[in-house]
PDB file of C-alpha atoms in Angstrom:
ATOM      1  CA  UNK N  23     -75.070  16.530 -40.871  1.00 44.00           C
ATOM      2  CA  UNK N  24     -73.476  13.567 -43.112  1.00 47.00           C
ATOM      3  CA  UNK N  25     -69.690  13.934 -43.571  1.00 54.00           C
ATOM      4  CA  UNK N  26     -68.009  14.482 -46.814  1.00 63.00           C
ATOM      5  CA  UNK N  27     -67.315  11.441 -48.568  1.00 65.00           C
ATOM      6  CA  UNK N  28     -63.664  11.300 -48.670  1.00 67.00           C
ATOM      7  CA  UNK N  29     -63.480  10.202 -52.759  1.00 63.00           C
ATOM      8  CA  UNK N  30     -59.909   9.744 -52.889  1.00 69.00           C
ATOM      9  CA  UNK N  31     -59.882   6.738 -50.295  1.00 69.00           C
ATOM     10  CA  UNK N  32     -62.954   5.155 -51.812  1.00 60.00           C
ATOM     11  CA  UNK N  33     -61.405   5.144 -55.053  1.00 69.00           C
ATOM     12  CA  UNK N  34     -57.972   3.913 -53.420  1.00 73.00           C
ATOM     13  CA  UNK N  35     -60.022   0.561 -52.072  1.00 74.00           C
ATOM     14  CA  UNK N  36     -61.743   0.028 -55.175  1.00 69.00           C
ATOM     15  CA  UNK N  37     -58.357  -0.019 -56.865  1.00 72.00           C
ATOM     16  CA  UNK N  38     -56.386  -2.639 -54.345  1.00 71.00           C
ATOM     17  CA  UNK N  39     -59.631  -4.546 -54.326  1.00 72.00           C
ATOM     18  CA  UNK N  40     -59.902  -4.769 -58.264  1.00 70.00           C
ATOM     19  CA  UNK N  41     -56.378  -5.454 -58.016  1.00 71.00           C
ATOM     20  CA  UNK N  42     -56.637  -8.413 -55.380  1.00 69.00           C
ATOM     21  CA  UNK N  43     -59.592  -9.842 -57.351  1.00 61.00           C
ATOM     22  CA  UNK N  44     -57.060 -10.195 -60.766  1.00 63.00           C
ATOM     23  CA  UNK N  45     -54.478 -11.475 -58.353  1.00 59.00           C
ATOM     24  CA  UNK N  46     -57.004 -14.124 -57.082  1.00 56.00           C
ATOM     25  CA  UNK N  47     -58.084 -15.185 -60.750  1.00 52.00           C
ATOM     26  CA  UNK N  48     -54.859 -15.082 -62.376  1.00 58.00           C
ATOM     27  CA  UNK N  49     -53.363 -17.553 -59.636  1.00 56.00           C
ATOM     28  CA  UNK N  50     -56.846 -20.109 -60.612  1.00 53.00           C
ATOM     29  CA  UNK N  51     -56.320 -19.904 -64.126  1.00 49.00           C
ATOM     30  CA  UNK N  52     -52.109 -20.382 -63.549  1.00 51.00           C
ATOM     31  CA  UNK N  53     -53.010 -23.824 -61.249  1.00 52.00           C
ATOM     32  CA  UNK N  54     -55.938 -25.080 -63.730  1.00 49.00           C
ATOM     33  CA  UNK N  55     -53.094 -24.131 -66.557  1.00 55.00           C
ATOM     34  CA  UNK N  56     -50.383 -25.891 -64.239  1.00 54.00           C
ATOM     35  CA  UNK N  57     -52.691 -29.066 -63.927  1.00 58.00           C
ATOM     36  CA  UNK N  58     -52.629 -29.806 -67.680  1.00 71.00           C
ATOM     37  CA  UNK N  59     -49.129 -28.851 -68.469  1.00 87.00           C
ATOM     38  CA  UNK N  60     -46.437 -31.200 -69.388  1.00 90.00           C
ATOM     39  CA  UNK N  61     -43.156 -30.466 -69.025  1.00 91.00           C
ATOM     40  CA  UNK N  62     -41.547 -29.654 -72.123  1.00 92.00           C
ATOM     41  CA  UNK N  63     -38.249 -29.488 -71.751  1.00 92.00           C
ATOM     42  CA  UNK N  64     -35.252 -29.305 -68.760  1.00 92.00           C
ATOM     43  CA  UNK N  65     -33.125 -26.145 -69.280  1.00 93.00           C
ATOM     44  CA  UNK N  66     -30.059 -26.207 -66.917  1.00 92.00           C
ATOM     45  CA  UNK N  67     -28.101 -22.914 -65.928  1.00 92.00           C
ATOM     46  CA  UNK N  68     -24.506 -23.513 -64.311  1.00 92.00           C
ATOM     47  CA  UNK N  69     -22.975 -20.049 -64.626  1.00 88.00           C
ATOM     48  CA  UNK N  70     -18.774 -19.717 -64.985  1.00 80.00           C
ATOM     49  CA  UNK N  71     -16.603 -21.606 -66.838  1.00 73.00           C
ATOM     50  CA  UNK N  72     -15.079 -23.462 -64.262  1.00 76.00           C
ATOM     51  CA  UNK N  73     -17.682 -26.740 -63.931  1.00 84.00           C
ATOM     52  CA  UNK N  74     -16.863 -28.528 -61.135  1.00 91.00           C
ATOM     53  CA  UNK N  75     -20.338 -30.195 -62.164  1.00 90.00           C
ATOM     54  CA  UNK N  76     -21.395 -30.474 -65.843  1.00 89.00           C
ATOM     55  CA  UNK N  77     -25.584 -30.264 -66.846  1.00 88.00           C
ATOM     56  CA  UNK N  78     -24.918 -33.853 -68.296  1.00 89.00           C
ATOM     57  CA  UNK N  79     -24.300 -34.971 -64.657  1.00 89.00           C
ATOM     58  CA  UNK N  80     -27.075 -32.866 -63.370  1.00 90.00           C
ATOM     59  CA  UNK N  81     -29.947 -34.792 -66.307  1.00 89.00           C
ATOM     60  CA  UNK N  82     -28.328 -38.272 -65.210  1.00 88.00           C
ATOM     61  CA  UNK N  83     -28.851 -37.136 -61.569  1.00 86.00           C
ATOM     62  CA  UNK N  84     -32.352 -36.500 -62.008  1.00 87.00           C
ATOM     63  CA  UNK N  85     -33.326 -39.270 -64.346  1.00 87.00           C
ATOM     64  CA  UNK N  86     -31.859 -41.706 -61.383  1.00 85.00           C
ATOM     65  CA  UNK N  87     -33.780 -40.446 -59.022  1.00 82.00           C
ATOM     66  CA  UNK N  88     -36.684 -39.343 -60.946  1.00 84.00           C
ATOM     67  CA  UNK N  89     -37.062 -41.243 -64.192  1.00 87.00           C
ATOM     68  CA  UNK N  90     -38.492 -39.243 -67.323  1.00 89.00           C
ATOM     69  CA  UNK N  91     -39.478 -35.772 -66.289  1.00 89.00           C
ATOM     70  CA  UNK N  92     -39.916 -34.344 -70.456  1.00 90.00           C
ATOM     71  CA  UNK N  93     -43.332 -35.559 -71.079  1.00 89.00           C
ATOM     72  CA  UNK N  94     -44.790 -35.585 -66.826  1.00 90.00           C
ATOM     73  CA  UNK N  95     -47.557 -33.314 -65.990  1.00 91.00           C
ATOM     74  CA  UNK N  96     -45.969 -30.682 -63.741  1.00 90.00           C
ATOM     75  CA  UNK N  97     -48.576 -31.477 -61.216  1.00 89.00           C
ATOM     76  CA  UNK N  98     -47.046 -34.597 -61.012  1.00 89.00           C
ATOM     77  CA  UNK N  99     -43.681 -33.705 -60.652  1.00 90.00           C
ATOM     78  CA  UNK N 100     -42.088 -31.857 -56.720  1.00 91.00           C
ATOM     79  CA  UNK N 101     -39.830 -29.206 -57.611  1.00 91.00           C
ATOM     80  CA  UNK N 102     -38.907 -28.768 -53.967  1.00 91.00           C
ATOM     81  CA  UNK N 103     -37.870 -32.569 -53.907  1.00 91.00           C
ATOM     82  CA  UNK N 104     -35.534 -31.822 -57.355  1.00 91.00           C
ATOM     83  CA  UNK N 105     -33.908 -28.710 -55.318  1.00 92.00           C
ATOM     84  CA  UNK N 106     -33.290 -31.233 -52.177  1.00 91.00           C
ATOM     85  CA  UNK N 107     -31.472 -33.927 -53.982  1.00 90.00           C
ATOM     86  CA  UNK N 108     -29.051 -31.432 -56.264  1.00 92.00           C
ATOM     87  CA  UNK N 109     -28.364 -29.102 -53.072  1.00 92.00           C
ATOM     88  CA  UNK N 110     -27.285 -33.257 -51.809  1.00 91.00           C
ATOM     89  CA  UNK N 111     -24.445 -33.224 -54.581  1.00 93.00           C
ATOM     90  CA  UNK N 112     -21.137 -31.834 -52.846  1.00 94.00           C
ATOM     91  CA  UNK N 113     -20.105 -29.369 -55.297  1.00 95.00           C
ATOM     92  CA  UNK N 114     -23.537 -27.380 -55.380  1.00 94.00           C
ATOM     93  CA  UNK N 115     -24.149 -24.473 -53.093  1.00 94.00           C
ATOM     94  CA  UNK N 116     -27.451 -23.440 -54.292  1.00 94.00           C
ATOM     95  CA  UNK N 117     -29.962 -24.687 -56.465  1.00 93.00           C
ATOM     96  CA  UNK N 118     -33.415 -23.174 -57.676  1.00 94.00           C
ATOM     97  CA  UNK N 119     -36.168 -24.593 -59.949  1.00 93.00           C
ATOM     98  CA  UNK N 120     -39.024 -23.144 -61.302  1.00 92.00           C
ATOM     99  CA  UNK N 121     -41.571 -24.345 -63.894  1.00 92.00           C
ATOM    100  CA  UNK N 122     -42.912 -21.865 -66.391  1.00 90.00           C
ATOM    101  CA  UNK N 123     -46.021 -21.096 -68.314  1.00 87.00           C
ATOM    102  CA  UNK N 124     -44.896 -23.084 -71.749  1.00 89.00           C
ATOM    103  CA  UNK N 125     -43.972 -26.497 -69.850  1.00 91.00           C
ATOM    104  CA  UNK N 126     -40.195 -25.704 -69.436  1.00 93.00           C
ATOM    105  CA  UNK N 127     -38.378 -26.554 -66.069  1.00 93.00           C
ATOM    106  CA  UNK N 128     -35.555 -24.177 -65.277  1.00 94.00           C
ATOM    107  CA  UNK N 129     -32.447 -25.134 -62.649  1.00 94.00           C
ATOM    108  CA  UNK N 130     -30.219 -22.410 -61.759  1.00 95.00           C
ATOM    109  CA  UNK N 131     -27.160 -24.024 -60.181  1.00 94.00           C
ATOM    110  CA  UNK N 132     -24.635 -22.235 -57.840  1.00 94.00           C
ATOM    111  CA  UNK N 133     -21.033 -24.035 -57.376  1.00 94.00           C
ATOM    112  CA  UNK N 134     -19.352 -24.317 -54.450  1.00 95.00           C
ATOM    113  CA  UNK N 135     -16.031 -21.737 -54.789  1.00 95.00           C
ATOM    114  CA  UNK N 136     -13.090 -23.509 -52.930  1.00 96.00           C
ATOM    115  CA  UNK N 137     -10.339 -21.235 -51.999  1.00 97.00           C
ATOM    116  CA  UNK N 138      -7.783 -23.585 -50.637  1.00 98.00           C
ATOM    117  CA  UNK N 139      -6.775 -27.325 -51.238  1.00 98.00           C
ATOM    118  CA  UNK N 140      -5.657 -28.792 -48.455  1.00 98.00           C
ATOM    119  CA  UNK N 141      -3.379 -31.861 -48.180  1.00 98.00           C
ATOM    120  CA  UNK N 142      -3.283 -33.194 -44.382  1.00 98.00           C
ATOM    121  CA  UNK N 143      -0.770 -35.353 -42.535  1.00 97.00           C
ATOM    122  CA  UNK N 144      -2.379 -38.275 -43.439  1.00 96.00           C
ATOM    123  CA  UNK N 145      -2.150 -37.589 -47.284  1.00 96.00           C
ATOM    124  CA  UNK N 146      -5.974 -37.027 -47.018  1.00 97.00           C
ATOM    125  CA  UNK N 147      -6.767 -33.999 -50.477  1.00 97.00           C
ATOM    126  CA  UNK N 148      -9.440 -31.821 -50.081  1.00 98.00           C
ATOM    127  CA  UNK N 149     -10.956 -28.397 -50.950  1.00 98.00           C
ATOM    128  CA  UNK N 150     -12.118 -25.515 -48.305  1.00 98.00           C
ATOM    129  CA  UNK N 151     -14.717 -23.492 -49.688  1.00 97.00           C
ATOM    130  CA  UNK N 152     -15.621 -19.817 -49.399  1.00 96.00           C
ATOM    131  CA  UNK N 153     -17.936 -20.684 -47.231  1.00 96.00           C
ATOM    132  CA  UNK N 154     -15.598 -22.770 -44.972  1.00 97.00           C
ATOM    133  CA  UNK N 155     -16.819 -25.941 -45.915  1.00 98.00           C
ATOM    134  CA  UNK N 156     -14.810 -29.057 -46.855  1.00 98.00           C
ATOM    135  CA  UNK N 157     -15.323 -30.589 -50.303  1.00 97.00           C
ATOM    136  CA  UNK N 158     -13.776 -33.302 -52.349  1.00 97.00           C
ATOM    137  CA  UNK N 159     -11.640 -32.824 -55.145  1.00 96.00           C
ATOM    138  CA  UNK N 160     -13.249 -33.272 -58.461  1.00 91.00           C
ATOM    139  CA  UNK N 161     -12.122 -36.282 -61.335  1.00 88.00           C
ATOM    140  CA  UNK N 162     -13.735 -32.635 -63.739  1.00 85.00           C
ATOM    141  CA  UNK N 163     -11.931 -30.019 -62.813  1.00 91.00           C
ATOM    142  CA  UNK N 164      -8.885 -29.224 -60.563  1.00 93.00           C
ATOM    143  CA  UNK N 165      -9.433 -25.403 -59.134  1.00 93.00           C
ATOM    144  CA  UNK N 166      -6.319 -22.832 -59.112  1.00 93.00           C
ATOM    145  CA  UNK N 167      -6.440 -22.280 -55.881  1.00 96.00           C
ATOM    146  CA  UNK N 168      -3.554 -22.029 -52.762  1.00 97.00           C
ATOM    147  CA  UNK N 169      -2.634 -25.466 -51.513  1.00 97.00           C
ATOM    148  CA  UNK N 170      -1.670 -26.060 -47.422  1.00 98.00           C
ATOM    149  CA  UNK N 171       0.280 -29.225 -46.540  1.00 98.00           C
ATOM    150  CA  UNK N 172       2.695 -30.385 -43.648  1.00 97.00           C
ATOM    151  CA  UNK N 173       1.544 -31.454 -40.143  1.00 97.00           C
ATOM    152  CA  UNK N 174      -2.337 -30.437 -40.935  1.00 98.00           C
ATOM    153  CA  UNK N 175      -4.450 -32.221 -38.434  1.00 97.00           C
ATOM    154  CA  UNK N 176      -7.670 -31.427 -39.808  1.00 98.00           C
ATOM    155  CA  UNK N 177      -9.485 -35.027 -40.803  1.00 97.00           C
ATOM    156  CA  UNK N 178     -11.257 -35.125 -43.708  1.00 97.00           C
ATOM    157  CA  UNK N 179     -14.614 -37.960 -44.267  1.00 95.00           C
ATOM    158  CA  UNK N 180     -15.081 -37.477 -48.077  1.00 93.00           C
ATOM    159  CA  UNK N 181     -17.770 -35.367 -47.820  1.00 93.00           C
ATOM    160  CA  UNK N 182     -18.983 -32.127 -47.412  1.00 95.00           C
ATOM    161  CA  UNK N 183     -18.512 -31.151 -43.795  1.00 96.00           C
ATOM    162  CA  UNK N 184     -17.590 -28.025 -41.647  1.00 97.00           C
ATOM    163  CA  UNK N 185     -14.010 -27.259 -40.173  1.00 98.00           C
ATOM    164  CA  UNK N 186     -13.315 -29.210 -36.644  1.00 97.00           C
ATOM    165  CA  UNK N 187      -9.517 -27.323 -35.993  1.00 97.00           C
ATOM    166  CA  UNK N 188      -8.107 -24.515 -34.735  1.00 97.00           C
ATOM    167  CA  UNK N 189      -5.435 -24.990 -37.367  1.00 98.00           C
ATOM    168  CA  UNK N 190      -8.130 -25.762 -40.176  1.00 98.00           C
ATOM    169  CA  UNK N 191      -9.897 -22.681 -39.219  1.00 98.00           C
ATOM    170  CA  UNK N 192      -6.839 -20.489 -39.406  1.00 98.00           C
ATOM    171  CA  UNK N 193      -5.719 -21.674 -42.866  1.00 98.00           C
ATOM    172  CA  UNK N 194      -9.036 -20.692 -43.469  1.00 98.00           C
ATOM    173  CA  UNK N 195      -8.878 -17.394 -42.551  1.00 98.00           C
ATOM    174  CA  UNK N 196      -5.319 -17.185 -44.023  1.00 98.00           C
ATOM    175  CA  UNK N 197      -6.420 -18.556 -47.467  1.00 98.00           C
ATOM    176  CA  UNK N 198      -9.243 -16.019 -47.622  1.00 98.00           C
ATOM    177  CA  UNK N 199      -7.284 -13.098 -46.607  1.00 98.00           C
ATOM    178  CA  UNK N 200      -4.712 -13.943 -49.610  1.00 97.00           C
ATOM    179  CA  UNK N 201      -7.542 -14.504 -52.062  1.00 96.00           C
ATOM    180  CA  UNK N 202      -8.971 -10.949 -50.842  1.00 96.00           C
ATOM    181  CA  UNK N 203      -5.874  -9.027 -51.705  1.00 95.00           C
ATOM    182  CA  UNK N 204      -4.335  -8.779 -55.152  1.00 94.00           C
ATOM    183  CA  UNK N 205      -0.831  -8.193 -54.248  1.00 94.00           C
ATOM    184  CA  UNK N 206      -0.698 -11.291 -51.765  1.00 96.00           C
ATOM    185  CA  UNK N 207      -2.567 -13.410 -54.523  1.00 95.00           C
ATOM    186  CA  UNK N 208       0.217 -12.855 -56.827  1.00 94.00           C
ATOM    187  CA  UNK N 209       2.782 -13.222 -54.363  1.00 94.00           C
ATOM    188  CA  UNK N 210       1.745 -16.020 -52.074  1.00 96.00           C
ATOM    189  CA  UNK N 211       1.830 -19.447 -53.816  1.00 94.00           C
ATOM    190  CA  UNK N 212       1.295 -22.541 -51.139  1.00 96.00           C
ATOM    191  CA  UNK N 213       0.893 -22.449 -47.417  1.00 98.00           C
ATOM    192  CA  UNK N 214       3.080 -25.320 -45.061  1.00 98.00           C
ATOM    193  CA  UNK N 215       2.295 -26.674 -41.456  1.00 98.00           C
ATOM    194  CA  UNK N 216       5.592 -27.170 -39.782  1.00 97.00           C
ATOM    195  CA  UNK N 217       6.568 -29.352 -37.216  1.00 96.00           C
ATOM    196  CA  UNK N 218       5.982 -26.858 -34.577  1.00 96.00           C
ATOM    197  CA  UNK N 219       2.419 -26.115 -36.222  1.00 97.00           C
ATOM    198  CA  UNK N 220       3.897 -22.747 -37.522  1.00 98.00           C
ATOM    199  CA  UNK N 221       2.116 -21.926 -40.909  1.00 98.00           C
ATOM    200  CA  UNK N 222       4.884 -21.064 -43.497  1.00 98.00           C
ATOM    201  CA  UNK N 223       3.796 -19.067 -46.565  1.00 97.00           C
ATOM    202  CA  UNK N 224       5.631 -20.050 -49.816  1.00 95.00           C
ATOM    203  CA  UNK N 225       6.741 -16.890 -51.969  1.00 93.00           C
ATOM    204  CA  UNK N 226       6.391 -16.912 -55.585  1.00 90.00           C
ATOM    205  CA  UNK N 227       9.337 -14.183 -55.384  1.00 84.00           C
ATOM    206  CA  UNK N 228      12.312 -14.922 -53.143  1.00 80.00           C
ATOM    207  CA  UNK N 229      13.328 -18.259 -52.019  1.00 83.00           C
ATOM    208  CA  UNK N 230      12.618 -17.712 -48.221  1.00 87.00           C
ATOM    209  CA  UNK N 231      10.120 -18.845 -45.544  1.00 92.00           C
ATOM    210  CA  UNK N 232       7.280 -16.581 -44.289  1.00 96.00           C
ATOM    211  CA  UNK N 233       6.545 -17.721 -40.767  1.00 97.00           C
ATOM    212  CA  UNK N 234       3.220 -17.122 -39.693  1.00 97.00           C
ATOM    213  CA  UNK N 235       2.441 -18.551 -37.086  1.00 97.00           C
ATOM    214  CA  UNK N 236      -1.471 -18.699 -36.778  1.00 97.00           C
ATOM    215  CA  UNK N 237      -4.181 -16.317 -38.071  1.00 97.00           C
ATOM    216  CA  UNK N 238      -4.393 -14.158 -34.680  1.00 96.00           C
ATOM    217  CA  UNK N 239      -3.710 -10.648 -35.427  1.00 95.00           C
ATOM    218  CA  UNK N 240      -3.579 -11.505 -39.211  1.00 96.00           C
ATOM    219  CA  UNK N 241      -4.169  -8.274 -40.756  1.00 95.00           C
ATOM    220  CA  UNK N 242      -1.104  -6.719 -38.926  1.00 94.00           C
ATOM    221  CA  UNK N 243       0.879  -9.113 -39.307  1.00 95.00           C
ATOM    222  CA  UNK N 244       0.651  -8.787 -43.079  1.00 95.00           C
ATOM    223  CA  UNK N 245       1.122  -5.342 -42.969  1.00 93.00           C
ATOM    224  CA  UNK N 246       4.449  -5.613 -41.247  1.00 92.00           C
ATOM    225  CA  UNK N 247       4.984  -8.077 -44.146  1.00 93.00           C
ATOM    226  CA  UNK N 248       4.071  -5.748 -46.390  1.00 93.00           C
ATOM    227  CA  UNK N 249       6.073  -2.570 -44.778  1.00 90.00           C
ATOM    228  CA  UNK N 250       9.166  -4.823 -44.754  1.00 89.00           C
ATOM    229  CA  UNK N 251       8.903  -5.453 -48.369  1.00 89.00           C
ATOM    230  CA  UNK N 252       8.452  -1.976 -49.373  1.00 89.00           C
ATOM    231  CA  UNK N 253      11.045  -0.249 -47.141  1.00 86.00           C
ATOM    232  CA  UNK N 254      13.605  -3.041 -46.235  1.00 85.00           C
ATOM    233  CA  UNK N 255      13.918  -5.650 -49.266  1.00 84.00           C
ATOM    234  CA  UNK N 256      14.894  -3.384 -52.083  1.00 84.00           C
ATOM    235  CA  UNK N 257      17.985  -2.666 -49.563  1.00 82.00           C
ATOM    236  CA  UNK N 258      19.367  -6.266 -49.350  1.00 81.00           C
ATOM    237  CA  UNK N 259      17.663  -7.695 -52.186  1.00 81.00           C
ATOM    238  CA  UNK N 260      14.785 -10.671 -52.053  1.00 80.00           C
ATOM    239  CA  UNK N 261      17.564 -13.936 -51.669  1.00 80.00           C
ATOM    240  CA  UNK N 262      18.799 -12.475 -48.110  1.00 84.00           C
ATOM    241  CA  UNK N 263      17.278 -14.457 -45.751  1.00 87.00           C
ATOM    242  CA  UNK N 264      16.216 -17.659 -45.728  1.00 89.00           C
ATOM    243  CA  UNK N 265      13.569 -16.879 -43.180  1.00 91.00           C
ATOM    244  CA  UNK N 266      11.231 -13.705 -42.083  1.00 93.00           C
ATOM    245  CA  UNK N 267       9.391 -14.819 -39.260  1.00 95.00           C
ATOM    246  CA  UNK N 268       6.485 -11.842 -38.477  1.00 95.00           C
ATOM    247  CA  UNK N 269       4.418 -14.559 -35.958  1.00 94.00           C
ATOM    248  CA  UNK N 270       5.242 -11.736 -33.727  1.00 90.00           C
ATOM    249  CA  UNK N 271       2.542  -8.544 -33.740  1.00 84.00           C
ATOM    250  CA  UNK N 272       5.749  -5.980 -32.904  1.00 83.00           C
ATOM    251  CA  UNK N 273       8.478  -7.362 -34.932  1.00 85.00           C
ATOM    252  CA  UNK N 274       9.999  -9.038 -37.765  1.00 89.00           C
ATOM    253  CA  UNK N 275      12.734 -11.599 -37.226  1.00 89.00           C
ATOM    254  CA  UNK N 276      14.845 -12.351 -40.594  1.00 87.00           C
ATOM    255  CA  UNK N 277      17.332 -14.686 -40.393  1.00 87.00           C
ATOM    256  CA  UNK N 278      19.984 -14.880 -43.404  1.00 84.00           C
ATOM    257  CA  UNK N 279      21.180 -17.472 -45.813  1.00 79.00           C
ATOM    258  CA  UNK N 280      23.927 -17.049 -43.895  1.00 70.00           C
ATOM    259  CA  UNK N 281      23.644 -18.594 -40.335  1.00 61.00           C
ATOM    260  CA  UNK N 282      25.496 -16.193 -39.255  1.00 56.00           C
ATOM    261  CA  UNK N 283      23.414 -13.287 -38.091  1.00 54.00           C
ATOM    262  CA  UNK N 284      19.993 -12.086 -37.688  1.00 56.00           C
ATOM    263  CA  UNK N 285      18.213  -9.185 -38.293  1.00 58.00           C
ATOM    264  CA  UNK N 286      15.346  -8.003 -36.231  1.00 62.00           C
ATOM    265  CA  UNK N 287      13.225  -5.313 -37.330  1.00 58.00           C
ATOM    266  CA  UNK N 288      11.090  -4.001 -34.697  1.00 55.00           C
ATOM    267  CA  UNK N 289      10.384  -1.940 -31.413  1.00 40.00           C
ATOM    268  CA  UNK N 290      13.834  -2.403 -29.779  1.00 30.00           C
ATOM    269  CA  UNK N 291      12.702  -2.265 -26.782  1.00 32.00           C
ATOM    270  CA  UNK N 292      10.046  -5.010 -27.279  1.00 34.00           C
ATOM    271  CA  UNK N 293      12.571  -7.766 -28.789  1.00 34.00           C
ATOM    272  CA  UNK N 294      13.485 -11.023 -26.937  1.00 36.00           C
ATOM    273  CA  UNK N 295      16.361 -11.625 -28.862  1.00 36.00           C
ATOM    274  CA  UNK N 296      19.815  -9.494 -29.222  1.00 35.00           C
ATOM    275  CA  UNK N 297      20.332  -7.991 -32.381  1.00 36.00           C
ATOM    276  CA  UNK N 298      23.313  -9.314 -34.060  1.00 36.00           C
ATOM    277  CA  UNK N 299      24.325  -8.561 -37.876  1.00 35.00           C
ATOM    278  CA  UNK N 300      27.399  -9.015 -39.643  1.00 30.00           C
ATOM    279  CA  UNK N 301      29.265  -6.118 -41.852  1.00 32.00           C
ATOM    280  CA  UNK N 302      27.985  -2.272 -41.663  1.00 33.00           C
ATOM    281  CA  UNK N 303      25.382  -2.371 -44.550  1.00 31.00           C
ATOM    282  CA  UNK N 304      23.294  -4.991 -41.986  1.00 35.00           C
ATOM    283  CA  UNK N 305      23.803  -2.942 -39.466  1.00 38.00           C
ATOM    284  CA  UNK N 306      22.391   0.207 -41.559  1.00 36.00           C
ATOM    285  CA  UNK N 307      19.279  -1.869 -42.510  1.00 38.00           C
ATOM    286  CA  UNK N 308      18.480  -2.861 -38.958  1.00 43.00           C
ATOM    287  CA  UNK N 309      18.442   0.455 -38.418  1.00 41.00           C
ATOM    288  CA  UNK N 310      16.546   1.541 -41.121  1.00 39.00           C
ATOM    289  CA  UNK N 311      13.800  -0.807 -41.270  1.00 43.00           C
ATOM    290  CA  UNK N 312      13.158  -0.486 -37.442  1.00 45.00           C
ATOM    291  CA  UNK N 313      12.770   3.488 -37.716  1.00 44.00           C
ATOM    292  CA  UNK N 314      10.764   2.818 -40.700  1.00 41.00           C
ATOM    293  CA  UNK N 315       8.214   0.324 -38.992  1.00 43.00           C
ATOM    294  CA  UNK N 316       7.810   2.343 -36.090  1.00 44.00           C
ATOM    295  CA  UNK N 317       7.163   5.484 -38.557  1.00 42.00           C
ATOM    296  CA  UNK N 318       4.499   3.405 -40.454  1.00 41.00           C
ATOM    297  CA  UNK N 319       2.731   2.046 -37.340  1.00 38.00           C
ATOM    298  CA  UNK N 320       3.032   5.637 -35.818  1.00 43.00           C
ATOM    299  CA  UNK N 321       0.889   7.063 -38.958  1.00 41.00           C
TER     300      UNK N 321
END
């Protein structure tokens, strides 16, 4: 006895092979089309306003390298050879080029996004990317974007290259934790290496020094940072202390304009240092600002 001939599956292959078949002959008549096209005409696409490359550079750059392309056959010209030697151009992350149906050669162009400039011991000025990539600085366009100086080690060759320091690495990780945040984007203005390879962040409110440290434990670090600000600044007002030093994970060390006391603002019985403050209102935000920490931290 035959089977049923199952109709709907029959119908389903003639379908993907009809479909296949149009595939196969639209693809001939696109390469016999491609064969006798001439380009037409180079459209460039650099999105943002912020050009660290212009599409005047990017023509000159491929006229150098490849002469005339308005007027080529397409056959005759390698797209994949274009993409290589714009990716080669320092400020370019990404670059794709396709050729169309009317002649036309499109080139969408992604710029690098450099989120720190850095300024090293040996007066060497560079960019760090989003990516973590070195870059030059541009003669086009100067990015407004944190700058890191001091006692940077971090060598820099001219050209695009990848971090080789602990300490470039943690700026790194510094600058893109800033940039991530609104509040410490508005607030943190310029990042310094001291002598003691201590990164200092420069306030844009208040006149004092932010010690760091390095990038371990960042994120609650700046949350003590930020806790202190909220519960213990609005007490003493921002032009206390010349320094708040939260390199420590369990504390806050703040020493005043004054040299003559020091407020530490912590787990008491976690400090290495004696708590010393001078008048009554010092010794009520010591006080304060420790039960306030621990409360926070608790919660």
């Amino acid at each position: 006895m035959l089977k049923e001939i199952n109709w709907k599956f029959v119908m389903k292959t003639a379908a993907w092979l009809c479909s296949l078949v149009g595939v196969v002959v639209l693809m001939s008549f696109i390469s016999v089309n491609k064969q006798a096209t001439k380009c037409t005409e180079i459209k460039i696409l650099i999105p943002g306003a912020d050009n660290f490359v212009e599409r005047e550079e990017v023509d000159a750059m491929l006229k150098l390298h490849h002469g005339q392309l308005v007027g080529r056959n397409l056959k005759d010209i390698n797209l994949n050879e274009l993409e290589d030697k714009i990716r080669a151009n320092p400020y370019i992350e990404e670059a794709k080029i396709y050729a169309d149906m009317n002649g036309e050669i499109h080139i969408e162009i992604s710029q690098r996004k450099p989120i720190l400039r850095v300024i090293n011991a040996g007066q060497q000025d560079f960019y760090i990317d989003s990516k973590g990539f070195k870059m030059p600085v541009s003669t086009n366009f100067t990015a407004n974007v944190l700058v890191a100086n001091g006692s940077i080690r971090e060598p820099f060759n001219g050209r695009l290259d990848t971090l080789s320091t602990k300490m470039g690495r943690d700026l790194f990780k510094t600058a893109s934790f800033i940039k991530a945040d609104t509040l410490w984007t508005a607030q943190i203005e310029q990042m310094y290496v001291n002598d003691r390879l201590d990164i200092e962040l420069v306030p844009r409110v208040g006149n004092q020094r932010i010690v760091l440290g390095n990038a371990d434990s960042l994120e609650v670090k700046m949350y003590n940072l930020l806790t202190f600000y909220k519960k213990a600044m609005p007490k003493v007002g921002w032009d206390t202390y010349k320094t708040i030093n939260i390199k420590y994970t369990n504390q806050i060390v703040c020493e005043r304009t004054k040299p003559d006391s020091i407020l530490v603002y912590g787990y008491m019985e976690a400090l290495p240092v004696p708590v010393s403050s001078a008048g009554d209102i010092y010794k009520k935000v010591d006080t304060f600002a420790r039960d306030a920490n621990k409360h926070d931290l608790e919660n």
